[in-house]
mmCIF file of C-alpha atoms in Angstrom:
data_model
loop_
_atom_site.group_PDB
_atom_site.id
_atom_site.type_symbol
_atom_site.label_atom_id
_atom_site.label_comp_id
_atom_site.label_asym_id
_atom_site.label_seq_id
_atom_site.Cartn_x
_atom_site.Cartn_y
_atom_site.Cartn_z
ATOM 1 C CA UNK A 1 0.000 0.000 0.000
ATOM 2 C CA UNK A 2 1.207 3.521 -0.772
ATOM 3 C CA UNK A 3 1.644 5.865 2.171
ATOM 4 C CA UNK A 4 -0.336 9.093 2.549
ATOM 5 C CA UNK A 5 1.110 11.780 4.827
ATOM 6 C CA UNK A 6 -0.639 15.108 5.400
ATOM 7 C CA UNK A 7 -3.030 14.175 2.554
ATOM 8 C CA UNK A 8 -0.202 13.725 0.008
ATOM 9 C CA UNK A 9 1.053 10.430 -1.415
ATOM 10 C CA UNK A 10 4.637 10.081 -0.245
ATOM 11 C CA UNK A 11 5.765 8.473 -3.544
ATOM 12 C CA UNK A 12 4.013 10.822 -5.972
ATOM 13 C CA UNK A 13 5.724 13.601 -7.864
ATOM 14 C CA UNK A 14 4.165 16.707 -6.335
ATOM 15 C CA UNK A 15 3.122 19.538 -8.644
ATOM 16 C CA UNK A 16 1.009 21.782 -6.405
ATOM 17 C CA UNK A 17 -1.947 23.485 -8.064
ATOM 18 C CA UNK A 18 -3.970 26.446 -6.884
ATOM 19 C CA UNK A 19 -7.094 25.049 -8.589
ATOM 20 C CA UNK A 20 -8.811 23.870 -5.424
ATOM 21 C CA UNK A 21 -10.584 25.161 -2.354
ATOM 22 C CA UNK A 22 -11.859 23.890 0.977
ATOM 23 C CA UNK A 23 -14.497 21.188 1.074
ATOM 24 C CA UNK A 24 -17.805 22.189 2.671
ATOM 25 C CA UNK A 25 -17.720 21.982 6.449
ATOM 26 C CA UNK A 26 -18.022 18.405 7.673
ATOM 27 C CA UNK A 27 -17.516 16.961 4.170
ATOM 28 C CA UNK A 28 -14.927 14.226 3.685
ATOM 29 C CA UNK A 29 -13.931 12.279 0.580
ATOM 30 C CA UNK A 30 -16.343 9.419 -0.026
ATOM 31 C CA UNK A 31 -16.257 9.022 -3.820
ATOM 32 C CA UNK A 32 -13.424 8.248 -6.256
ATOM 33 C CA UNK A 33 -13.896 9.518 -9.819
ATOM 34 C CA UNK A 34 -11.771 8.072 -12.635
ATOM 35 C CA UNK A 35 -11.071 10.392 -15.581
ATOM 36 C CA UNK A 36 -8.823 10.428 -18.625
ATOM 37 C CA UNK A 37 -6.796 13.192 -20.226
ATOM 38 C CA UNK A 38 -4.276 13.622 -23.005
ATOM 39 C CA UNK A 39 -2.753 16.885 -24.213
ATOM 40 C CA UNK A 40 -2.832 17.554 -27.061
ATOM 41 C CA UNK A 41 -5.710 15.090 -27.534
ATOM 42 C CA UNK A 42 -4.379 11.621 -28.278
ATOM 43 C CA UNK A 43 -0.755 12.542 -27.455
ATOM 44 C CA UNK A 44 1.063 11.280 -24.382
ATOM 45 C CA UNK A 45 4.017 12.588 -22.399
ATOM 46 C CA UNK A 46 5.160 16.161 -22.244
ATOM 47 C CA UNK A 47 4.483 18.930 -19.731
ATOM 48 C CA UNK A 48 1.032 20.013 -20.877
ATOM 49 C CA UNK A 49 -1.164 18.281 -18.287
ATOM 50 C CA UNK A 50 0.967 19.716 -15.481
ATOM 51 C CA UNK A 51 0.665 23.125 -17.136
ATOM 52 C CA UNK A 52 -3.122 22.886 -17.506
ATOM 53 C CA UNK A 53 -3.584 21.853 -13.883
ATOM 54 C CA UNK A 54 -1.326 24.675 -12.637
ATOM 55 C CA UNK A 55 -2.752 27.385 -14.867
ATOM 56 C CA UNK A 56 0.421 27.821 -16.929
ATOM 57 C CA UNK A 57 -0.662 26.271 -20.254
ATOM 58 C CA UNK A 58 0.325 28.502 -23.190
ATOM 59 C CA UNK A 59 -2.598 28.960 -25.593
ATOM 60 C CA UNK A 60 -0.203 29.468 -28.527
ATOM 61 C CA UNK A 61 1.644 26.166 -28.007
ATOM 62 C CA UNK A 62 -0.984 24.114 -29.883
ATOM 63 C CA UNK A 63 -4.267 25.050 -31.625
ATOM 64 C CA UNK A 64 -6.312 22.967 -29.143
ATOM 65 C CA UNK A 65 -4.786 24.768 -26.170
ATOM 66 C CA UNK A 66 -6.475 28.042 -27.167
ATOM 67 C CA UNK A 67 -9.795 26.387 -26.223
ATOM 68 C CA UNK A 68 -8.693 25.240 -22.765
ATOM 69 C CA UNK A 69 -5.825 27.436 -21.511
ATOM 70 C CA UNK A 70 -8.264 29.673 -19.583
ATOM 71 C CA UNK A 71 -9.756 26.775 -17.586
ATOM 72 C CA UNK A 72 -9.104 26.501 -13.869
ATOM 73 C CA UNK A 73 -9.182 22.742 -13.423
ATOM 74 C CA UNK A 74 -7.145 20.112 -11.590
ATOM 75 C CA UNK A 75 -7.586 16.551 -10.469
ATOM 76 C CA UNK A 76 -6.020 15.328 -7.270
ATOM 77 C CA UNK A 77 -3.723 12.974 -9.192
ATOM 78 C CA UNK A 78 -2.620 11.925 -12.651
ATOM 79 C CA UNK A 79 -1.319 8.474 -13.521
ATOM 80 C CA UNK A 80 0.898 8.589 -16.594
ATOM 81 C CA UNK A 81 1.163 5.780 -19.163
ATOM 82 C CA UNK A 82 4.259 4.260 -17.489
ATOM 83 C CA UNK A 83 2.607 4.323 -14.055
ATOM 84 C CA UNK A 84 4.141 7.521 -12.665
ATOM 85 C CA UNK A 85 1.821 9.174 -10.143
ATOM 86 C CA UNK A 86 1.636 12.966 -10.057
ATOM 87 C CA UNK A 87 -0.325 14.720 -7.306
ATOM 88 C CA UNK A 88 -1.630 18.272 -7.693
ATOM 89 C CA UNK A 89 -4.062 18.762 -4.804
ATOM 90 C CA UNK A 90 -4.054 17.289 -1.272
ATOM 91 C CA UNK A 91 -6.829 14.738 -0.820
ATOM 92 C CA UNK A 92 -8.580 16.669 1.953
ATOM 93 C CA UNK A 93 -9.152 19.644 -0.390
ATOM 94 C CA UNK A 94 -11.841 20.151 -3.045
ATOM 95 C CA UNK A 95 -10.093 19.808 -6.410
ATOM 96 C CA UNK A 96 -11.865 21.197 -9.467
ATOM 97 C CA UNK A 97 -12.166 18.047 -11.593
ATOM 98 C CA UNK A 98 -15.803 16.957 -11.877
ATOM 99 C CA UNK A 99 -17.660 20.105 -12.937
ATOM 100 C CA UNK A 100 -21.451 19.920 -12.998
ATOM 101 C CA UNK A 101 -22.102 16.439 -11.640
ATOM 102 C CA UNK A 102 -24.383 14.193 -9.585
ATOM 103 C CA UNK A 103 -23.785 10.899 -7.758
ATOM 104 C CA UNK A 104 -26.600 8.893 -6.150
ATOM 105 C CA UNK A 105 -28.778 12.000 -6.008
ATOM 106 C CA UNK A 106 -26.127 14.336 -4.558
ATOM 107 C CA UNK A 107 -24.930 17.172 -6.773
ATOM 108 C CA UNK A 108 -21.538 18.913 -6.874
ATOM 109 C CA UNK A 109 -19.343 15.836 -6.679
ATOM 110 C CA UNK A 110 -16.204 17.945 -6.205
ATOM 111 C CA UNK A 111 -17.452 18.561 -2.652
ATOM 112 C CA UNK A 112 -17.038 14.905 -1.638
ATOM 113 C CA UNK A 113 -14.860 13.226 -4.256
ATOM 114 C CA UNK A 114 -11.266 12.555 -5.189
ATOM 115 C CA UNK A 115 -10.426 12.805 -8.891
ATOM 116 C CA UNK A 116 -7.797 10.600 -10.520
ATOM 117 C CA UNK A 117 -6.849 11.237 -14.148
ATOM 118 C CA UNK A 118 -5.381 8.474 -16.289
ATOM 119 C CA UNK A 119 -3.230 9.655 -19.176
ATOM 120 C CA UNK A 120 -5.208 8.209 -22.042
ATOM 121 C CA UNK A 121 -8.214 8.406 -24.326
ATOM 122 C CA UNK A 122 -11.642 6.810 -24.413
ATOM 123 C CA UNK A 123 -10.558 4.490 -27.238
ATOM 124 C CA UNK A 124 -6.966 3.372 -26.492
ATOM 125 C CA UNK A 125 -6.350 0.635 -23.912
ATOM 126 C CA UNK A 126 -4.830 1.769 -20.645
ATOM 127 C CA UNK A 127 -1.505 0.242 -19.617
ATOM 128 C CA UNK A 128 -0.937 -2.455 -17.049
ATOM 129 C CA UNK A 129 1.256 0.012 -15.139
ATOM 130 C CA UNK A 130 -1.677 2.426 -14.933
ATOM 131 C CA UNK A 131 -4.042 -0.221 -13.592
ATOM 132 C CA UNK A 132 -1.476 -1.260 -10.974
ATOM 133 C CA UNK A 133 -0.773 2.313 -9.891
ATOM 134 C CA UNK A 134 -4.487 3.164 -9.802
ATOM 135 C CA UNK A 135 -5.095 0.078 -7.674
ATOM 136 C CA UNK A 136 -2.363 1.085 -5.226
ATOM 137 C CA UNK A 137 -3.676 4.648 -4.941
ATOM 138 C CA UNK A 138 -7.236 3.382 -4.543
ATOM 139 C CA UNK A 139 -6.250 0.970 -1.776
ATOM 140 C CA UNK A 140 -4.470 3.783 0.080
ATOM 141 C CA UNK A 141 -7.536 6.018 -0.237
ATOM 142 C CA UNK A 142 -9.780 3.223 1.028
ATOM 143 C CA UNK A 143 -7.529 2.703 4.046
ATOM 144 C CA UNK A 144 -6.937 6.394 4.821
ATOM 145 C CA UNK A 145 -10.363 7.903 4.136
ATOM 146 C CA UNK A 146 -12.624 4.865 4.582
ATOM 147 C CA UNK A 147 -13.781 5.094 0.971
ATOM 148 C CA UNK A 148 -16.063 2.241 0.077
ATOM 149 C CA UNK A 149 -15.126 0.165 -2.950
ATOM 150 C CA UNK A 150 -18.674 0.579 -4.223
ATOM 151 C CA UNK A 151 -18.171 4.366 -4.448
ATOM 152 C CA UNK A 152 -15.761 4.328 -7.377
ATOM 153 C CA UNK A 153 -17.108 5.601 -10.682
ATOM 154 C CA UNK A 154 -16.217 7.214 -13.976
ATOM 155 C CA UNK A 155 -16.558 10.844 -14.941
ATOM 156 C CA UNK A 156 -19.110 9.744 -17.546
ATOM 157 C CA UNK A 157 -21.294 8.291 -14.789
ATOM 158 C CA UNK A 158 -21.500 11.510 -12.749
ATOM 159 C CA UNK A 159 -21.800 13.815 -15.786
ATOM 160 C CA UNK A 160 -23.756 11.742 -18.330
ATOM 161 C CA UNK A 161 -24.200 13.354 -21.706
ATOM 162 C CA UNK A 162 -21.469 15.868 -20.884
ATOM 163 C CA UNK A 163 -18.450 13.614 -20.303
ATOM 164 C CA UNK A 164 -17.407 10.235 -21.737
ATOM 165 C CA UNK A 165 -14.249 9.406 -19.797
ATOM 166 C CA UNK A 166 -12.635 7.100 -18.865
ATOM 167 C CA UNK A 167 -14.433 5.586 -21.855
ATOM 168 C CA UNK A 168 -15.070 2.080 -23.131
ATOM 169 C CA UNK A 169 -11.338 1.348 -23.164
ATOM 170 C CA UNK A 170 -11.254 1.327 -19.344
ATOM 171 C CA UNK A 171 -11.664 -2.243 -18.093
ATOM 172 C CA UNK A 172 -13.812 -1.845 -14.984
ATOM 173 C CA UNK A 173 -14.018 -5.600 -14.364
ATOM 174 C CA UNK A 174 -10.242 -5.919 -14.402
ATOM 175 C CA UNK A 175 -9.785 -2.884 -12.152
ATOM 176 C CA UNK A 176 -12.345 -4.224 -9.640
ATOM 177 C CA UNK A 177 -10.602 -7.605 -9.631
ATOM 178 C CA UNK A 178 -7.304 -5.866 -8.807
ATOM 179 C CA UNK A 179 -8.877 -3.916 -5.952
ATOM 180 C CA UNK A 180 -10.273 -7.126 -4.483
ATOM 181 C CA UNK A 181 -6.867 -8.827 -4.722
ATOM 182 C CA UNK A 182 -4.579 -6.034 -3.505
ATOM 183 C CA UNK A 183 -3.119 -8.195 -0.768
ATOM 184 C CA UNK A 184 -1.269 -10.053 -3.514
ATOM 185 C CA UNK A 185 -0.172 -6.951 -5.438
ATOM 186 C CA UNK A 186 1.509 -4.656 -2.936
ATOM 187 C CA UNK A 187 5.137 -5.323 -3.772
ATOM 188 C CA UNK A 188 4.547 -5.413 -7.542
ATOM 189 C CA UNK A 189 2.771 -2.083 -7.939
ATOM 190 C CA UNK A 190 4.851 0.423 -9.889
ATOM 191 C CA UNK A 191 4.632 3.894 -8.455
#
């Protein structure tokens, strides 16, 4: 299991964002939302996700960036294709990742959720390293914040019609099987 200290993963590369605020009083994380992102769309690697989530993305760098450079968004974490974990926002804070959303009748999912981005697209398969890292992060969140395994969902599920990620390429059955077998994975998870 990965260690969390002061609401930060101790093994993650930390890239602090200002795109967060306090959760409503008495609100704690109880939902994990899985997203995907690639910048430019369909391209992996590079500094652009870090730049978007820290408000430093240059609109002139790529034609697509002109559409998004003004956004003030950030997930709590990103898991890159090779399994590297990057954390932008401490888990006890309200990261701006879900937008207009609803889960089991409760709106404004940012208030009570943790957002994890996978570097990817709706169509391309995610890597084994990403599934292993996501499993390790998820297990740590379950242990630290008493998240229930049943309260893990995709961005498309909390913002239907508006969002499609993590898309049909995300293997939910495989991910759930890894969560249920984490006792056997601990030493093999790449972080």
